[in-house]
mmCIF file of C-alpha atoms and ligand atoms in Angstrom:
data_model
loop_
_atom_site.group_PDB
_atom_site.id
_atom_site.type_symbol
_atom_site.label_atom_id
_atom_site.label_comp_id
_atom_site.label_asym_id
_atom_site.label_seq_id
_atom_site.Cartn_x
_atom_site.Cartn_y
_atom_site.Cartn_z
ATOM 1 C CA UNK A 30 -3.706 -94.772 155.290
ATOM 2 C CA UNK A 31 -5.997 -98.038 155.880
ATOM 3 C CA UNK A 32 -4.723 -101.062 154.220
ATOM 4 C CA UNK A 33 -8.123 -102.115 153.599
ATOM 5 C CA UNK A 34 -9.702 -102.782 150.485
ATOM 6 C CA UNK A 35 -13.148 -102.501 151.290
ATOM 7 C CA UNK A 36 -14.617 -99.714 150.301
ATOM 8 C CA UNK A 37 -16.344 -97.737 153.645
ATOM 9 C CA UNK A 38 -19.568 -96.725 154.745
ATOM 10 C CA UNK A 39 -20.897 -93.329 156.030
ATOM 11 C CA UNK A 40 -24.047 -93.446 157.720
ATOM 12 C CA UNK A 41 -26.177 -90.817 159.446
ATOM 13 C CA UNK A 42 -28.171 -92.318 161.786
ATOM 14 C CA UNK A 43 -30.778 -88.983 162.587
ATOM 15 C CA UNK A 44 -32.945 -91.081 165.046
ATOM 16 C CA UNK A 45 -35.999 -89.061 166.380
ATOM 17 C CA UNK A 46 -34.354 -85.929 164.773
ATOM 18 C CA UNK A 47 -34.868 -83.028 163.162
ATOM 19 C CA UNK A 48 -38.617 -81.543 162.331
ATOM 20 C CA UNK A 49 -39.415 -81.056 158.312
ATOM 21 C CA UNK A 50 -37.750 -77.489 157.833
ATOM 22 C CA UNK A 51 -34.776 -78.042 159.726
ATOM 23 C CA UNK A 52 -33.751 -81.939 157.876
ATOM 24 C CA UNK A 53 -34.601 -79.929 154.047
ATOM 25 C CA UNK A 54 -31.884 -77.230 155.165
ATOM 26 C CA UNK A 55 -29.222 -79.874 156.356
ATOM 27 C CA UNK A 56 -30.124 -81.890 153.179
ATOM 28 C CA UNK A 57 -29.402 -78.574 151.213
ATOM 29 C CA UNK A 58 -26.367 -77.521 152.555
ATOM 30 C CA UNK A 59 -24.825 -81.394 152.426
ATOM 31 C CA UNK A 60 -25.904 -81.943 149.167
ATOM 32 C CA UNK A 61 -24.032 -78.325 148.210
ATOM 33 C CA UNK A 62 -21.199 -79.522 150.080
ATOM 34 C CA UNK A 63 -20.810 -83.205 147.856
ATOM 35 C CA UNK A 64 -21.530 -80.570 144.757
ATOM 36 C CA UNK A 65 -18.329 -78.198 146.044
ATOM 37 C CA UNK A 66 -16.296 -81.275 147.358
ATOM 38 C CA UNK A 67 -16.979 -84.047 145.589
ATOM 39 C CA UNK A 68 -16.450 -87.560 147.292
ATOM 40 C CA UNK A 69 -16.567 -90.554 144.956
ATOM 41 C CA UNK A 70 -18.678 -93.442 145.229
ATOM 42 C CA UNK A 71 -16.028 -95.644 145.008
ATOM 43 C CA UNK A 72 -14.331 -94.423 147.780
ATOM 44 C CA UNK A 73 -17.047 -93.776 150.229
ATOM 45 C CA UNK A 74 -20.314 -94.800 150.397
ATOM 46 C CA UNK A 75 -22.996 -92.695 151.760
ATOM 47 C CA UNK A 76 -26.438 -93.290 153.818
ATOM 48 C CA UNK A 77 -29.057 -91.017 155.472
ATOM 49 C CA UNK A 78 -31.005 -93.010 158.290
ATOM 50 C CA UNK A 79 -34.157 -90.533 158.901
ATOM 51 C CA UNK A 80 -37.349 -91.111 160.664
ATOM 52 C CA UNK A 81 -39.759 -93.449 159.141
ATOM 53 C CA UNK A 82 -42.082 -90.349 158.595
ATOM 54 C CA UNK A 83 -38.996 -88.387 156.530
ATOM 55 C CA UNK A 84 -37.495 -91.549 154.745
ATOM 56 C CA UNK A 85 -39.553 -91.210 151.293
ATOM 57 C CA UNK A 86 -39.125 -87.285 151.583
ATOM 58 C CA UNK A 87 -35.577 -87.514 152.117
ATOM 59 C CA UNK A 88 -34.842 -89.937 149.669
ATOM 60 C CA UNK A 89 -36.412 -87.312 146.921
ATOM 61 C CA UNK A 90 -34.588 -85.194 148.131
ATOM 62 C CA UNK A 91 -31.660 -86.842 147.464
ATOM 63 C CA UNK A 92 -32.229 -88.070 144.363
ATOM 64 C CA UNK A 93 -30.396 -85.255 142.486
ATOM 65 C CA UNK A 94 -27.470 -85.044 144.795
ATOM 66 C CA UNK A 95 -24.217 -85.184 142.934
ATOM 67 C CA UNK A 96 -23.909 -88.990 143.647
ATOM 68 C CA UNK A 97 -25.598 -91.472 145.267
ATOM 69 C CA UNK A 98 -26.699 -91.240 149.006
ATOM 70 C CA UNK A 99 -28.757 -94.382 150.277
ATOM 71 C CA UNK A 100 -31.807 -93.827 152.498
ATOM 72 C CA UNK A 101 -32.102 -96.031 155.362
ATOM 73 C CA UNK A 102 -34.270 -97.274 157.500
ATOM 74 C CA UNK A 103 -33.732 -97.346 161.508
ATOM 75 C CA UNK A 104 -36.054 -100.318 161.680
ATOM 76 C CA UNK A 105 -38.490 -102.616 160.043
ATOM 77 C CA UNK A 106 -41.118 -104.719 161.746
ATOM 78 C CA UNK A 107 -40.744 -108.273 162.240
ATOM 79 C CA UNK A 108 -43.601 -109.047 160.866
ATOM 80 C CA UNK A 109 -43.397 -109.901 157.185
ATOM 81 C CA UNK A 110 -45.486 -108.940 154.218
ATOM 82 C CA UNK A 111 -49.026 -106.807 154.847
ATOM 83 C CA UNK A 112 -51.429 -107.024 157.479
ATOM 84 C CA UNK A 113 -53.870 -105.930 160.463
ATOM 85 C CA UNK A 114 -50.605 -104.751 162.572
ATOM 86 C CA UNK A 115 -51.120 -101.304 163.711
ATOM 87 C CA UNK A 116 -47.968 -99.225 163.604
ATOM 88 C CA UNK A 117 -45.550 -101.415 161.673
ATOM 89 C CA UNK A 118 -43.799 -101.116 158.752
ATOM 90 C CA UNK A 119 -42.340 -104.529 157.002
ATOM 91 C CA UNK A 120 -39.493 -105.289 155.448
ATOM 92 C CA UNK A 121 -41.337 -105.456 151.902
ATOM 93 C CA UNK A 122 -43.049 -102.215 152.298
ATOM 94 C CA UNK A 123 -39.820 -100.771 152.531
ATOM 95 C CA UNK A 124 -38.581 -102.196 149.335
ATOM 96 C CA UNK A 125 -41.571 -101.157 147.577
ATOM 97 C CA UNK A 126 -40.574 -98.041 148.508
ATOM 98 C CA UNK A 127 -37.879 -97.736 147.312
ATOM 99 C CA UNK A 128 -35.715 -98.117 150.181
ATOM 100 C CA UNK A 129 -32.683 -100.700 150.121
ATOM 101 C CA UNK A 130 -31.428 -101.179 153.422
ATOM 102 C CA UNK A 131 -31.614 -100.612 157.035
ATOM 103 C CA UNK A 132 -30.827 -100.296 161.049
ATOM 104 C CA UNK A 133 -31.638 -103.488 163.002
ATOM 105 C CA UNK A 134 -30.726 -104.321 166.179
ATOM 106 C CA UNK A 135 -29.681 -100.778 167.741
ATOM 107 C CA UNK A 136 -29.119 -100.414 171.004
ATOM 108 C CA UNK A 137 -31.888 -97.887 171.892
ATOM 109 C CA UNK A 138 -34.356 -100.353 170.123
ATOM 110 C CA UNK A 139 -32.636 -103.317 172.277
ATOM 111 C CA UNK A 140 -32.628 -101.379 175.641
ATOM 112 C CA UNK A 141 -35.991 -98.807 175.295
ATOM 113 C CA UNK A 142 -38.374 -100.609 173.268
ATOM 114 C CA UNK A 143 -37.057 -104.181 173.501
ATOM 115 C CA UNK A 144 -35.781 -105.968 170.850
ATOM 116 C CA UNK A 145 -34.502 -108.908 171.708
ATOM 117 C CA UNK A 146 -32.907 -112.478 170.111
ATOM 118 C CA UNK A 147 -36.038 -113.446 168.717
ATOM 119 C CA UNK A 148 -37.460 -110.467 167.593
ATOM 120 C CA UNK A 149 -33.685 -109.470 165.857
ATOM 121 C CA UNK A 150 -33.774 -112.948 164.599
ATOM 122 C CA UNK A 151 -37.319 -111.923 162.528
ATOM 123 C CA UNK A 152 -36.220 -108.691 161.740
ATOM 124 C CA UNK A 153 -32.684 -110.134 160.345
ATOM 125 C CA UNK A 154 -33.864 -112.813 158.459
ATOM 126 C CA UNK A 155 -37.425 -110.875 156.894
ATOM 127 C CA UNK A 156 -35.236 -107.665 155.932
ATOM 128 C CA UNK A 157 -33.080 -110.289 154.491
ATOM 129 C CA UNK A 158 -35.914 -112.160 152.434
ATOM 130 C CA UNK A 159 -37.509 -109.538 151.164
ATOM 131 C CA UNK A 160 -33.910 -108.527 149.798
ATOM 132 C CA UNK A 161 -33.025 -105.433 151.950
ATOM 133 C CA UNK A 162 -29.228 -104.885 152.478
ATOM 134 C CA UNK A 163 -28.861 -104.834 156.825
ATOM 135 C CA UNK A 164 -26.585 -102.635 158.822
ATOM 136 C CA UNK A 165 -26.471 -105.120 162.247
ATOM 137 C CA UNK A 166 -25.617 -103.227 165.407
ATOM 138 C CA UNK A 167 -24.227 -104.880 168.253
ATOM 139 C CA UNK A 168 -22.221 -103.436 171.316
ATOM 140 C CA UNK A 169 -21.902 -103.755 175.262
ATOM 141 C CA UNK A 170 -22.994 -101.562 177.840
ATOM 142 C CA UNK A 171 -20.541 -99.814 180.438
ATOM 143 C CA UNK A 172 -20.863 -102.470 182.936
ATOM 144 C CA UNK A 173 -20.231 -105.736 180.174
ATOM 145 C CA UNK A 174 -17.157 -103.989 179.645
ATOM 146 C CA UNK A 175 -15.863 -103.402 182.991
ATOM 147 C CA UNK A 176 -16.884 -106.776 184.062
ATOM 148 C CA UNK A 177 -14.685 -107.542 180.970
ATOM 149 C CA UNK A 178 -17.555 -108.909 179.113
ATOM 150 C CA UNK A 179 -17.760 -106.826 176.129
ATOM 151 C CA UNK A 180 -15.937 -109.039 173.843
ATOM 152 C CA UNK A 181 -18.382 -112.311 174.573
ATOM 153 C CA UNK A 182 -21.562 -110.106 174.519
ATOM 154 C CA UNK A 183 -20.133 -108.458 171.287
ATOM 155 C CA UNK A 184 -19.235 -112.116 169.564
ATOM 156 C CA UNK A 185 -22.641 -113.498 171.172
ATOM 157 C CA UNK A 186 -24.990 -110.826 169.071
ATOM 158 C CA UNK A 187 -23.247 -112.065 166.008
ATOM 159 C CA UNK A 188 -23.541 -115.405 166.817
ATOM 160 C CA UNK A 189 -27.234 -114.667 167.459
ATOM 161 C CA UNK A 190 -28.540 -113.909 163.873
ATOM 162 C CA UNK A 191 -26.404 -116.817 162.204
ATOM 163 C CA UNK A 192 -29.085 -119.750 162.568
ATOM 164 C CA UNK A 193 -31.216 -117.391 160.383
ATOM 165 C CA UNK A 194 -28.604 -115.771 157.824
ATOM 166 C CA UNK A 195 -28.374 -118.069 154.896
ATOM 167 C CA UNK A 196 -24.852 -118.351 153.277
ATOM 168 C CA UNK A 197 -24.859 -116.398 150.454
ATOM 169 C CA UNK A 198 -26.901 -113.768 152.490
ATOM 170 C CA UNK A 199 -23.669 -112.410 154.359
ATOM 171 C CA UNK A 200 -23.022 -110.773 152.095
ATOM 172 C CA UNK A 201 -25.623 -108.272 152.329
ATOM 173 C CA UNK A 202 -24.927 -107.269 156.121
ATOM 174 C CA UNK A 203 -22.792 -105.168 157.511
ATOM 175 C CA UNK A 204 -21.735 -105.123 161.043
ATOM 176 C CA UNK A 205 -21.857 -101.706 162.892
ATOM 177 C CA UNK A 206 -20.026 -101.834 166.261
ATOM 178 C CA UNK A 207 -21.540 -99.093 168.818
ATOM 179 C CA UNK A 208 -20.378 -99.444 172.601
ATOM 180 C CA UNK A 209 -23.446 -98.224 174.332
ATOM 181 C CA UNK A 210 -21.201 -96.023 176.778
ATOM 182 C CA UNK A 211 -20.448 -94.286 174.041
ATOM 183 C CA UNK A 212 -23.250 -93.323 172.426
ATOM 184 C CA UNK A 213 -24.195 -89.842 173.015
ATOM 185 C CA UNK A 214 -22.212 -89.581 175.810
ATOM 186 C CA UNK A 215 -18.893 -87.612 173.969
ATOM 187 C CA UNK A 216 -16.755 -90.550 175.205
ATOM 188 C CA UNK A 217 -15.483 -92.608 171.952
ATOM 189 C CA UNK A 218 -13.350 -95.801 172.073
ATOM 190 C CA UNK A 219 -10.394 -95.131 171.773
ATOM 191 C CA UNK A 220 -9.333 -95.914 167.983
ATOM 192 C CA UNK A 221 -6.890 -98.831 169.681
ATOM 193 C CA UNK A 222 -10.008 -100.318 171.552
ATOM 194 C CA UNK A 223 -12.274 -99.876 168.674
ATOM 195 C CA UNK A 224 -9.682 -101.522 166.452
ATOM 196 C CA UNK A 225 -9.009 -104.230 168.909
ATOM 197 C CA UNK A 226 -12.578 -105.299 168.952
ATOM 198 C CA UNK A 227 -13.355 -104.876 165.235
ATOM 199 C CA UNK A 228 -10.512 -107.248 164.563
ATOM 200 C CA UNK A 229 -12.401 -109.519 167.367
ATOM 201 C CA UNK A 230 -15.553 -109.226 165.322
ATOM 202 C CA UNK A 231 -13.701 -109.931 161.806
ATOM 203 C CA UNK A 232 -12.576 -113.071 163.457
ATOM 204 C CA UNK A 233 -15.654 -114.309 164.573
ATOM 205 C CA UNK A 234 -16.995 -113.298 161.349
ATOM 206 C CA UNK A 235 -14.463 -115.137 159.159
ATOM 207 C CA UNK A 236 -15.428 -118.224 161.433
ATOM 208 C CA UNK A 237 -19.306 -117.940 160.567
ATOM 209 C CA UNK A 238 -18.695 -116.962 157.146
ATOM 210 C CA UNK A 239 -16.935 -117.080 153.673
ATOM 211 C CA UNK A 240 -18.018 -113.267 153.512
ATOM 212 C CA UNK A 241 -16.007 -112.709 156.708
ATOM 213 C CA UNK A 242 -13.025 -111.018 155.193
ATOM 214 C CA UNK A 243 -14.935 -108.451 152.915
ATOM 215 C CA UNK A 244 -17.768 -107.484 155.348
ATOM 216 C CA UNK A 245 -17.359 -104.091 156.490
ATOM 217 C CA UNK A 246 -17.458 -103.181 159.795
ATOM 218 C CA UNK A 247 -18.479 -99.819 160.643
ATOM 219 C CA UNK A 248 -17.673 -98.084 164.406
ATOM 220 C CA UNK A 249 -20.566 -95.923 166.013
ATOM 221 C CA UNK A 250 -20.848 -94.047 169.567
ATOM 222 C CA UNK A 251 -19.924 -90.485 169.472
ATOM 223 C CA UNK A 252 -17.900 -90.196 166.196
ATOM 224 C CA UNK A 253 -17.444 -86.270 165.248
ATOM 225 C CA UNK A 254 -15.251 -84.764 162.329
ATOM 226 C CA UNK A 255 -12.320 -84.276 165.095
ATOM 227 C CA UNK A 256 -11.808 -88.196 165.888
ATOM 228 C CA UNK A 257 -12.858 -89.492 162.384
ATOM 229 C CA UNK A 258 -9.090 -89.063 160.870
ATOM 230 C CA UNK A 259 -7.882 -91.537 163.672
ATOM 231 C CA UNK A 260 -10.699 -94.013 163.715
ATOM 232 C CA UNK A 261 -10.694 -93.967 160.169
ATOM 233 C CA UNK A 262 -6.840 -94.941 159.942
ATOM 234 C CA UNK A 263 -7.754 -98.361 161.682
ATOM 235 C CA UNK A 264 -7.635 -101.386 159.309
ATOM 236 C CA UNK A 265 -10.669 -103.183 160.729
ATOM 237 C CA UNK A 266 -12.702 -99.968 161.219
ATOM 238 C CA UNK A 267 -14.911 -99.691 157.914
ATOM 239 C CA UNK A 268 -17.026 -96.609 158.646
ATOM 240 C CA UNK A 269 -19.034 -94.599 160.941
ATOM 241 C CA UNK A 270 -22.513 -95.100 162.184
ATOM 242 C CA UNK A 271 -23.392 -91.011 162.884
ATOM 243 C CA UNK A 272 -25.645 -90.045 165.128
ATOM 244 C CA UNK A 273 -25.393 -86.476 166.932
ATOM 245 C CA UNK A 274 -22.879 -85.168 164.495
ATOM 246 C CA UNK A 275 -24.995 -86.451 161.626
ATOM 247 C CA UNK A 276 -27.392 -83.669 162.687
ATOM 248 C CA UNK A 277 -24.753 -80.978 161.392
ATOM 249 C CA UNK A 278 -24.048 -80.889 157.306
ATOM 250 C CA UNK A 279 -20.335 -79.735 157.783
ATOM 251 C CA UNK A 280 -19.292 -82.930 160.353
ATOM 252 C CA UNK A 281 -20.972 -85.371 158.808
ATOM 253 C CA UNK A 282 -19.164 -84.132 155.640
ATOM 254 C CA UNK A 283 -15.874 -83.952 157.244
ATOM 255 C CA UNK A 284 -16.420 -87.576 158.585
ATOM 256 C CA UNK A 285 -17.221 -88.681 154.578
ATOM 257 C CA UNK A 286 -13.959 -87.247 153.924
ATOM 258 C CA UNK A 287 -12.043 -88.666 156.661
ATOM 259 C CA UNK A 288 -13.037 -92.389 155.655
ATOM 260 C CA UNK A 289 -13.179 -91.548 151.741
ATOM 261 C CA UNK A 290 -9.239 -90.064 151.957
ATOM 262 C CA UNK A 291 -8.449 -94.360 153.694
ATOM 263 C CA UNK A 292 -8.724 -94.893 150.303
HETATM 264 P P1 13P B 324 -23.794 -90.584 168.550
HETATM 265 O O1 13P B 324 -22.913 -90.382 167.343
HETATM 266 O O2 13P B 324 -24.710 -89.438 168.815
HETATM 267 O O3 13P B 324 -22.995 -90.993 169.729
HETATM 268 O O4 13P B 324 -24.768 -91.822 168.214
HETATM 269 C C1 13P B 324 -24.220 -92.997 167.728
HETATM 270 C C2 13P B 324 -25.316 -93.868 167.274
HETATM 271 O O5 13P B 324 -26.089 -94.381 168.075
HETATM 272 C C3 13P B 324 -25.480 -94.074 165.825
HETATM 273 O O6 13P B 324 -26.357 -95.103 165.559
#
């Protein structure tokens, strides 16, 4: 049982998955499964991160699930407002449709299509404006963390956004910690490592902000319905940021459950 009092975070992050038929059969058979297994809001809360092209079709489709399930984005431009900018999407469009919160700063976005400080700083701080709630993702790469790194790199991307995160806005972020090695690769941190650097992060959060002890801190990089009971047990460890087993309605439901029973 987690002695923590904040209340934890599912998220399926689907990435550049599935085509139309196959994401309206796993929305079916999870929203079935929250109908036959209920899992409060109050003990679990629950988002859906689908393509840009799915996120108003998904977000229909889940408006008559049994309780709520958020729609998120995987990224906003950091541009704000409207414009000539082919390919974007701001931060206000996605309010005005509808959709409360989103992905910035993942690592495939950092290492493929390069995000970096500034850019993150934009994206951060117009998500932020506009009033969008932001899951932050921050983590090291395989050789940080042999070169015993991972810590500083982790602490420095949270130091990163703070010139541009007013005060009071804290307290619509939440920190998702994904080692890169672990992403897709089957190999999770362990729950003792994972726990060891969330506690890390809480510190350096309670140092930049009021908000520090509250924030929750989610853990992402190969999370499946067999290691959720563990990493779910850890007190800093606030939720799962799903990819791969996001993809299948049964895991991701188990994972719900695994994090919703911490409470
Ligand atoms: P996997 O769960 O597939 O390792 O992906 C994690 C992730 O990147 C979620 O954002």
């Amino acid at each position: 049982m987690s002695a923590s009092t904040i209340t934890p975070w599912v998220i399926g992050n689907w990435k550049m998955n599935p085509v139309q038929a196959q994401a309206q059969q796993l929305l079916n058979e999870f929203k079935q499964l929250l109908q036959d297994h209920g899992i409060a809001e109050e003990k679990c809360h629950l988002g859906i991160a689908p393509t840009m092209l799915a996120l108003s079709t998904v977000q229909a489709q889940l408006s008559d699930a049994v309780r709520p399930v958020y729609s998120v984005a995987q990224d906003v431009s950091r541009i704000a407002g409207t414009g000539a900018y082919t390919g974007e999407v701001s931060a206000e469009l996605l309010l005005d449709a509808g959709i409360g919160y989103v992905l910035i700063g993942h690592s495939e976005r950092r290492e493929i299509f390069a995000d970096n400080r500034d850019s993150l700083n934009a994206k951060v701080q117009n998500a932020l404006n506009a009033g969008l709630k932001v899951i932050y993702c921050v983590g090291e790469s395989l050789e940080q963390r042999e070169a015993g790194q991972a810590e500083a790199v982790v602490l420095q991307q949270i130091c990163d956004i703070a010139g541009v995160v007013a005060a009071e806005q804290w307290a619509n972020i939440i920190v998702a910690y994904e080692p890169i090695w672990a992403i897709g690769t089957g190999k999770t941190a362990s729950p003792e490592d994972a726990q060891a650097m969330h506690a890390k992060i809480r510190e350096g959060l309670k140092q930049i902000t009021s908000y520090g002890a509250s924030m929750a801190i989610l853990y992402g990089g190969s999370v499946k319905a067999e290691n959720a009971v563990e990493l779910a047990a850890c007190p800093d460890i606030n939720g799962a940021l799903v990819g791969g087993a996001s993809l299948n309605a049964q895991s991701f439901h188990q994972i719900a459950l695994a994090f919703a029973n911490t409470q």
